[in-house]
PDB file of C-alpha atoms in Angstrom:
ATOM      1  CA  MET L 358     114.526 102.421 107.795  1.00 41.00           C
ATOM      2  CA  TYR L 359     114.263 105.287 109.393  1.00 44.00           C
ATOM      3  CA  ASN L 360     116.500 108.948 108.779  1.00 51.00           C
ATOM      4  CA  PHE L 361     116.435 111.643 111.336  1.00 51.00           C
ATOM      5  CA  TYR L 362     117.422 114.951 111.984  1.00 47.00           C
ATOM      6  CA  ILE L 363     118.587 116.486 115.613  1.00 46.00           C
ATOM      7  CA  THR L 364     120.449 119.078 116.267  1.00 43.00           C
ATOM      8  CA  LEU L 365     122.236 119.244 119.607  1.00 45.00           C
ATOM      9  CA  HIS L 366     124.491 121.832 121.635  1.00 39.00           C
ATOM     10  CA  ILE L 367     127.916 119.690 122.009  1.00 40.00           C
ATOM     11  CA  TYR L 368     129.957 122.953 123.115  1.00 33.00           C
ATOM     12  CA  GLU L 369     133.073 120.089 123.628  1.00 36.00           C
ATOM     13  CA  TYR L 370     132.705 119.212 120.428  1.00 40.00           C
ATOM     14  CA  SER L 371     131.925 121.589 118.088  1.00 43.00           C
ATOM     15  CA  GLY L 372     134.040 124.407 118.099  1.00 43.00           C
ATOM     16  CA  THR L 373     129.886 126.252 116.675  1.00 39.00           C
ATOM     17  CA  GLY L 374     128.457 124.381 119.603  1.00 49.00           C
ATOM     18  CA  VAL L 375     126.102 123.333 117.905  1.00 46.00           C
ATOM     19  CA  GLU L 376     126.390 119.965 115.284  1.00 70.00           C
ATOM     20  CA  THR L 377     123.334 118.665 112.712  1.00 85.00           C
ATOM     21  CA  LEU L 378     123.190 114.527 113.120  1.00 89.00           C
ATOM     22  CA  GLN L 379     122.457 112.085 111.072  1.00 92.00           C
ATOM     23  CA  ILE L 380     120.980 108.440 111.722  1.00 96.00           C
ATOM     24  CA  ARG L 381     121.054 106.438 108.562  1.00 96.00           C
ATOM     25  CA  ARG L 382     121.590 103.947 106.761  1.00 97.00           C
ATOM     26  CA  ALA L 383     125.004 102.815 105.892  1.00 98.00           C
ATOM     27  CA  LYS L 384     126.179 102.955 102.318  1.00 98.00           C
ATOM     28  CA  VAL L 385     129.075 100.812 100.970  1.00 98.00           C
ATOM     29  CA  GLY L 386     131.363 103.761 100.871  1.00 98.00           C
ATOM     30  CA  ASP L 387     131.089 104.041 104.562  1.00 98.00           C
ATOM     31  CA  VAL L 388     132.193 100.126 105.656  1.00 98.00           C
ATOM     32  CA  PRO L 389     136.197 101.513 106.050  1.00 98.00           C
ATOM     33  CA  PHE L 390     135.261 103.515 108.480  1.00 98.00           C
ATOM     34  CA  ILE L 391     133.192 100.813 110.259  1.00 98.00           C
ATOM     35  CA  GLU L 392     135.887  98.145 109.734  1.00 98.00           C
ATOM     36  CA  LYS L 393     138.113 100.803 111.469  1.00 97.00           C
ATOM     37  CA  LEU L 394     136.049 101.489 114.666  1.00 97.00           C
ATOM     38  CA  ILE L 395     134.871  98.131 115.209  1.00 97.00           C
ATOM     39  CA  GLN L 396     138.665  97.165 115.221  1.00 96.00           C
ATOM     40  CA  HIS L 397     139.556  99.600 117.821  1.00 96.00           C
ATOM     41  CA  TYR L 398     137.353  98.117 120.044  1.00 94.00           C
ATOM     42  CA  ALA L 399     138.516  94.308 119.126  1.00 91.00           C
ATOM     43  CA  ASN L 400     142.167  95.822 119.974  1.00 93.00           C
ATOM     44  CA  GLU L 401     140.527  96.841 123.536  1.00 90.00           C
ATOM     45  CA  TYR L 402     138.160  92.940 123.967  1.00 83.00           C
ATOM     46  CA  ILE L 403     135.286  94.814 124.233  1.00 85.00           C
ATOM     47  CA  LEU L 404     133.788  92.819 121.182  1.00 84.00           C
ATOM     48  CA  LEU L 405     134.847  90.859 118.669  1.00 81.00           C
ATOM     49  CA  PRO L 406     136.396  91.675 115.942  1.00 86.00           C
ATOM     50  CA  ARG L 407     134.650  91.428 111.848  1.00 91.00           C
ATOM     51  CA  SER L 408     135.810  91.368 108.591  1.00 94.00           C
ATOM     52  CA  ARG L 409     135.073  94.056 106.044  1.00 97.00           C
ATOM     53  CA  LEU L 410     133.883  91.110 104.025  1.00 97.00           C
ATOM     54  CA  SER L 411     131.128  90.883 106.704  1.00 94.00           C
ATOM     55  CA  ILE L 412     130.135  94.735 106.621  1.00 97.00           C
ATOM     56  CA  ILE L 413     129.665  95.037 103.313  1.00 98.00           C
ATOM     57  CA  GLU L 414     127.390  90.869 103.930  1.00 96.00           C
ATOM     58  CA  SER L 415     125.945  93.058 106.873  1.00 96.00           C
ATOM     59  CA  LEU L 416     125.468  96.167 105.051  1.00 98.00           C
ATOM     60  CA  PRO L 417     121.467  96.096 105.051  1.00 97.00           C
ATOM     61  CA  CYS L 418     121.470  95.638 108.901  1.00 97.00           C
ATOM     62  CA  PHE L 419     124.053  99.172 109.544  1.00 98.00           C
ATOM     63  CA  LYS L 420     122.930 102.698 110.976  1.00 98.00           C
ATOM     64  CA  VAL L 421     125.602 105.221 110.825  1.00 97.00           C
ATOM     65  CA  VAL L 422     125.609 108.360 112.946  1.00 96.00           C
ATOM     66  CA  GLU L 423     127.101 111.710 110.457  1.00 95.00           C
ATOM     67  CA  GLY L 424     127.668 114.858 112.188  1.00 92.00           C
ATOM     68  CA  ASP L 425     128.199 117.129 110.269  1.00 88.00           C
ATOM     69  CA  GLY L 426     129.937 115.415 107.725  1.00 89.00           C
ATOM     70  CA  GLU L 427     131.643 113.728 109.941  1.00 94.00           C
ATOM     71  CA  LEU L 428     130.349 109.209 110.961  1.00 96.00           C
ATOM     72  CA  LEU L 429     130.772 109.000 114.375  1.00 97.00           C
ATOM     73  CA  GLY L 430     129.663 105.601 115.360  1.00 97.00           C
ATOM     74  CA  CYS L 431     127.654 103.018 114.149  1.00 98.00           C
ATOM     75  CA  GLY L 432     125.668  99.273 114.834  1.00 98.00           C
ATOM     76  CA  ALA L 433     123.364  96.431 113.784  1.00 98.00           C
ATOM     77  CA  LEU L 434     120.345  95.052 114.292  1.00 98.00           C
ATOM     78  CA  HIS L 435     120.032  91.865 113.084  1.00 95.00           C
ATOM     79  CA  VAL L 436     116.594  89.881 112.728  1.00 94.00           C
ATOM     80  CA  LEU L 437     117.485  86.651 114.090  1.00 89.00           C
ATOM     81  CA  TRP L 438     114.016  84.730 115.306  1.00 88.00           C
ATOM     82  CA  GLU L 439     110.607  86.155 113.611  1.00 91.00           C
ATOM     83  CA  ASP L 440     109.727  88.041 117.138  1.00 91.00           C
ATOM     84  CA  LEU L 441     113.704  88.628 118.157  1.00 93.00           C
ATOM     85  CA  ALA L 442     116.588  91.028 116.530  1.00 95.00           C
ATOM     86  CA  GLU L 443     119.855  91.630 118.038  1.00 95.00           C
ATOM     87  CA  ILE L 444     121.700  94.523 118.153  1.00 97.00           C
ATOM     88  CA  ARG L 445     125.434  94.482 117.418  1.00 94.00           C
ATOM     89  CA  SER L 446     128.835  96.134 116.696  1.00 95.00           C
ATOM     90  CA  LEU L 447     127.181  99.121 118.157  1.00 97.00           C
ATOM     91  CA  VAL L 448     130.499 101.448 119.021  1.00 96.00           C
ATOM     92  CA  ILE L 449     130.827 105.544 119.225  1.00 97.00           C
ATOM     93  CA  SER L 450     134.162 106.759 118.308  1.00 96.00           C
ATOM     94  CA  PRO L 451     136.267 107.880 120.884  1.00 94.00           C
ATOM     95  CA  LYS L 452     135.938 111.795 120.622  1.00 92.00           C
ATOM     96  CA  ALA L 453     132.489 112.014 120.796  1.00 94.00           C
ATOM     97  CA  GLN L 454     131.459 109.284 123.774  1.00 92.00           C
ATOM     98  CA  GLY L 455     129.519 110.899 126.312  1.00 91.00           C
ATOM     99  CA  LYS L 456     127.593 112.250 124.118  1.00 91.00           C
ATOM    100  CA  GLY L 457     123.758 110.090 124.114  1.00 94.00           C
ATOM    101  CA  LEU L 458     124.766 109.341 120.188  1.00 96.00           C
ATOM    102  CA  GLY L 459     124.657 105.517 121.691  1.00 96.00           C
ATOM    103  CA  LYS L 460     121.084 106.132 122.959  1.00 96.00           C
ATOM    104  CA  MET L 461     119.931 107.441 119.387  1.00 96.00           C
ATOM    105  CA  LEU L 462     121.681 104.390 117.505  1.00 97.00           C
ATOM    106  CA  VAL L 463     119.113 101.934 120.233  1.00 98.00           C
ATOM    107  CA  GLU L 464     116.206 103.544 119.391  1.00 97.00           C
ATOM    108  CA  ALA L 465     116.812 104.143 115.901  1.00 97.00           C
ATOM    109  CA  PHE L 466     116.445 100.136 115.759  1.00 98.00           C
ATOM    110  CA  ILE L 467     114.342  99.902 118.416  1.00 98.00           C
ATOM    111  CA  GLN L 468     111.740 102.114 116.002  1.00 97.00           C
ATOM    112  CA  ASP L 469     112.918  99.569 113.170  1.00 97.00           C
ATOM    113  CA  ALA L 470     111.804  96.634 115.693  1.00 98.00           C
ATOM    114  CA  GLU L 471     108.118  97.958 115.997  1.00 97.00           C
ATOM    115  CA  ALA L 472     108.011  99.198 112.517  1.00 97.00           C
ATOM    116  CA  MET L 473     109.094  94.990 111.552  1.00 97.00           C
ATOM    117  CA  GLY L 474     106.715  93.929 114.026  1.00 97.00           C
ATOM    118  CA  ILE L 475     109.809  92.178 116.303  1.00 96.00           C
ATOM    119  CA  ARG L 476     109.102  91.813 120.044  1.00 96.00           C
ATOM    120  CA  ARG L 477     111.708  91.876 121.558  1.00 95.00           C
ATOM    121  CA  VAL L 478     115.466  92.788 120.966  1.00 97.00           C
ATOM    122  CA  MET L 479     118.433  91.207 122.779  1.00 94.00           C
ATOM    123  CA  ALA L 480     122.483  92.753 123.361  1.00 94.00           C
ATOM    124  CA  LEU L 481     125.436  90.506 124.554  1.00 90.00           C
ATOM    125  CA  THR L 482     127.337  93.551 125.736  1.00 92.00           C
ATOM    126  CA  TYR L 483     130.310  94.707 128.576  1.00 90.00           C
ATOM    127  CA  GLN L 484     128.119  97.848 129.063  1.00 93.00           C
ATOM    128  CA  GLN L 485     125.154  96.563 131.348  1.00 95.00           C
ATOM    129  CA  HIS L 486     124.678 100.289 132.856  1.00 97.00           C
ATOM    130  CA  PHE L 487     124.629 101.529 129.218  1.00 96.00           C
ATOM    131  CA  PHE L 488     122.202  98.663 128.308  1.00 97.00           C
ATOM    132  CA  GLU L 489     120.252  99.674 131.174  1.00 98.00           C
ATOM    133  CA  LYS L 490     119.156 103.249 130.551  1.00 97.00           C
ATOM    134  CA  CYS L 491     118.262 101.509 127.209  1.00 98.00           C
ATOM    135  CA  GLN L 492     115.523  99.533 129.107  1.00 98.00           C
ATOM    136  CA  PHE L 493     117.058  96.604 128.282  1.00 98.00           C
ATOM    137  CA  HIS L 494     117.016  93.650 131.117  1.00 97.00           C
ATOM    138  CA  VAL L 495     119.656  91.469 132.550  1.00 96.00           C
ATOM    139  CA  VAL L 496     118.333  87.530 130.793  1.00 94.00           C
ATOM    140  CA  GLU L 497     120.419  83.664 130.649  1.00 88.00           C
ATOM    141  CA  LYS L 498     121.696  83.068 128.420  1.00 82.00           C
ATOM    142  CA  SER L 499     120.562  79.681 127.958  1.00 78.00           C
ATOM    143  CA  THR L 500     116.479  81.577 127.182  1.00 84.00           C
ATOM    144  CA  LEU L 501     118.081  82.990 124.510  1.00 82.00           C
ATOM    145  CA  PRO L 502     118.266  79.414 121.851  1.00 70.00           C
ATOM    146  CA  GLN L 503     117.857  81.296 118.292  1.00 66.00           C
ATOM    147  CA  LYS L 504     121.241  83.341 119.313  1.00 65.00           C
ATOM    148  CA  VAL L 505     122.927  79.931 120.394  1.00 58.00           C
ATOM    149  CA  TRP L 506     122.391  78.379 117.288  1.00 50.00           C
ATOM    150  CA  LYS L 507     122.974  81.149 115.235  1.00 57.00           C
ATOM    151  CA  ASP L 508     125.821  83.151 116.839  1.00 58.00           C
ATOM    152  CA  CYS L 509     127.354  81.285 119.703  1.00 55.00           C
ATOM    153  CA  LEU L 510     128.286  77.514 118.699  1.00 51.00           C
ATOM    154  CA  HIS L 511     130.263  78.571 115.979  1.00 56.00           C
ATOM    155  CA  CYS L 512     132.101  81.992 117.999  1.00 60.00           C
ATOM    156  CA  PRO L 513     135.466  81.645 119.180  1.00 59.00           C
ATOM    157  CA  LYS L 514     135.074  82.622 122.734  1.00 62.00           C
ATOM    158  CA  ARG L 515     132.394  79.590 123.105  1.00 57.00           C
ATOM    159  CA  LEU L 516     134.267  78.755 125.722  1.00 55.00           C
ATOM    160  CA  SER L 517     135.029  81.259 127.519  1.00 59.00           C
ATOM    161  CA  CYS L 518     132.060  83.905 126.582  1.00 69.00           C
ATOM    162  CA  ASP L 519     131.680  86.272 129.701  1.00 79.00           C
ATOM    163  CA  GLU L 520     129.664  88.305 127.095  1.00 83.00           C
ATOM    164  CA  ILE L 521     125.543  89.264 129.515  1.00 90.00           C
ATOM    165  CA  ALA L 522     123.008  88.767 127.272  1.00 91.00           C
ATOM    166  CA  MET L 523     120.634  91.733 127.491  1.00 95.00           C
ATOM    167  CA  LEU L 524     116.934  91.613 126.425  1.00 97.00           C
ATOM    168  CA  ARG L 525     114.061  94.793 125.779  1.00 98.00           C
ATOM    169  CA  VAL L 526     110.323  93.693 125.117  1.00 97.00           C
ATOM    170  CA  LEU L 527     108.401  95.777 122.960  1.00 98.00           C
ATOM    171  CA  GLU L 528     104.812  95.989 124.540  1.00 95.00           C
ATOM    172  CA  SER L 529     104.144  98.783 121.834  1.00 95.00           C
ATOM    173  CA  VAL L 530     104.143  95.203 119.712  1.00 95.00           C
ATOM    174  CA  PRO L 531     101.707  93.252 119.815  1.00 93.00           C
ATOM    175  CA  LYS L 532     102.202  89.083 120.084  1.00 90.00           C
ATOM    176  CA  THR L 533     101.126  87.215 117.850  1.00 85.00           C
ATOM    177  CA  GLU L 534     100.802  83.707 116.307  1.00 83.00           C
ATOM    178  CA  PRO L 535     104.057  81.850 116.399  1.00 81.00           C
ATOM    179  CA  LEU L 536     105.237  81.158 113.041  1.00 82.00           C
ATOM    180  CA  LEU L 537     108.276  79.227 113.494  1.00 73.00           C
ATOM    181  CA  GLU L 538     108.794  76.031 115.726  1.00 71.00           C
ATOM    182  CA  PRO L 539     110.269  76.548 119.192  1.00 69.00           C
ATOM    183  CA  LEU L 540     114.131  76.355 119.221  1.00 63.00           C
ATOM    184  CA  ALA L 541     115.604  74.362 122.040  1.00 64.00           C
ATOM    185  CA  LEU L 542     118.836  74.843 123.000  1.00 57.00           C
ATOM    186  CA  PRO L 543     121.718  72.430 121.462  1.00 59.00           C
ATOM    187  CA  GLU L 544     122.971  69.161 124.120  1.00 61.00           C
ATOM    188  CA  GLY L 545     125.551  69.917 126.259  1.00 56.00           C
ATOM    189  CA  PHE L 546     125.127  73.704 125.537  1.00 53.00           C
ATOM    190  CA  LEU L 547     126.455  74.855 128.616  1.00 53.00           C
ATOM    191  CA  PRO L 548     127.091  78.490 128.504  1.00 51.00           C
ATOM    192  CA  ILE L 549     128.958  80.740 131.618  1.00 47.00           C
ATOM    193  CA  ALA L 550     126.399  81.746 134.311  1.00 44.00           C
ATOM    194  CA  LYS L 551     124.858  85.311 134.208  1.00 44.00           C
ATOM    195  CA  ASP L 552     126.850  86.206 138.147  1.00 41.00           C
ATOM    196  CA  SER L 553     130.065  85.349 136.598  1.00 39.00           C
ATOM    197  CA  ALA L 554     129.658  87.208 133.354  1.00 38.00           C
ATOM    198  CA  MET L 555     128.175  90.372 134.947  1.00 35.00           C
ATOM    199  CA  SER L 556     130.941  90.456 137.452  1.00 33.00           C
ATOM    200  CA  ARG L 557     133.353  91.470 134.111  1.00 34.00           C
ATOM    201  CA  THR L 558     131.543  95.380 134.983  1.00 29.00           C
TER     202      THR L 558
END
């Protein structure tokens, strides 16, 4: 929804010291990069792998960070419910780490959520400190039944998930009357306690 350009001084990365960064919607031609970058971190057990087909099916949800024509990172915003969206597959190339690119992607997704009138944005992550810097806070997975029904029940890590659920409430988005019936957790769903998950950070 938003394309914007930012000029940053990144002396360690750019030979000239100035790099023009663009956050834009992902294109079909970006899919191999997205797949390879996600797989790199999946190999380190930082996030779940995604097939090329699943990336293509979710392509409208993805954004990429591009610097001087080179792709540096990606992420996706998936709408889970009328008032809840999730940031997924947020990853930055190892050589571009520590430049604030991840936070830039998060803020781009926050703008998208605001534009759609979605009041809450969540993430399942091991990077608690990063998301706290992006104004998210830790919540129990049991407070997010929409995520549980949509993904957690089918996830291969369901019985051993130690990712941390984090949430940011967008105060700029007014509360509205519900459009959908509220969801309850599936019977017998017992997520790992938050304290156990937090021990991984």
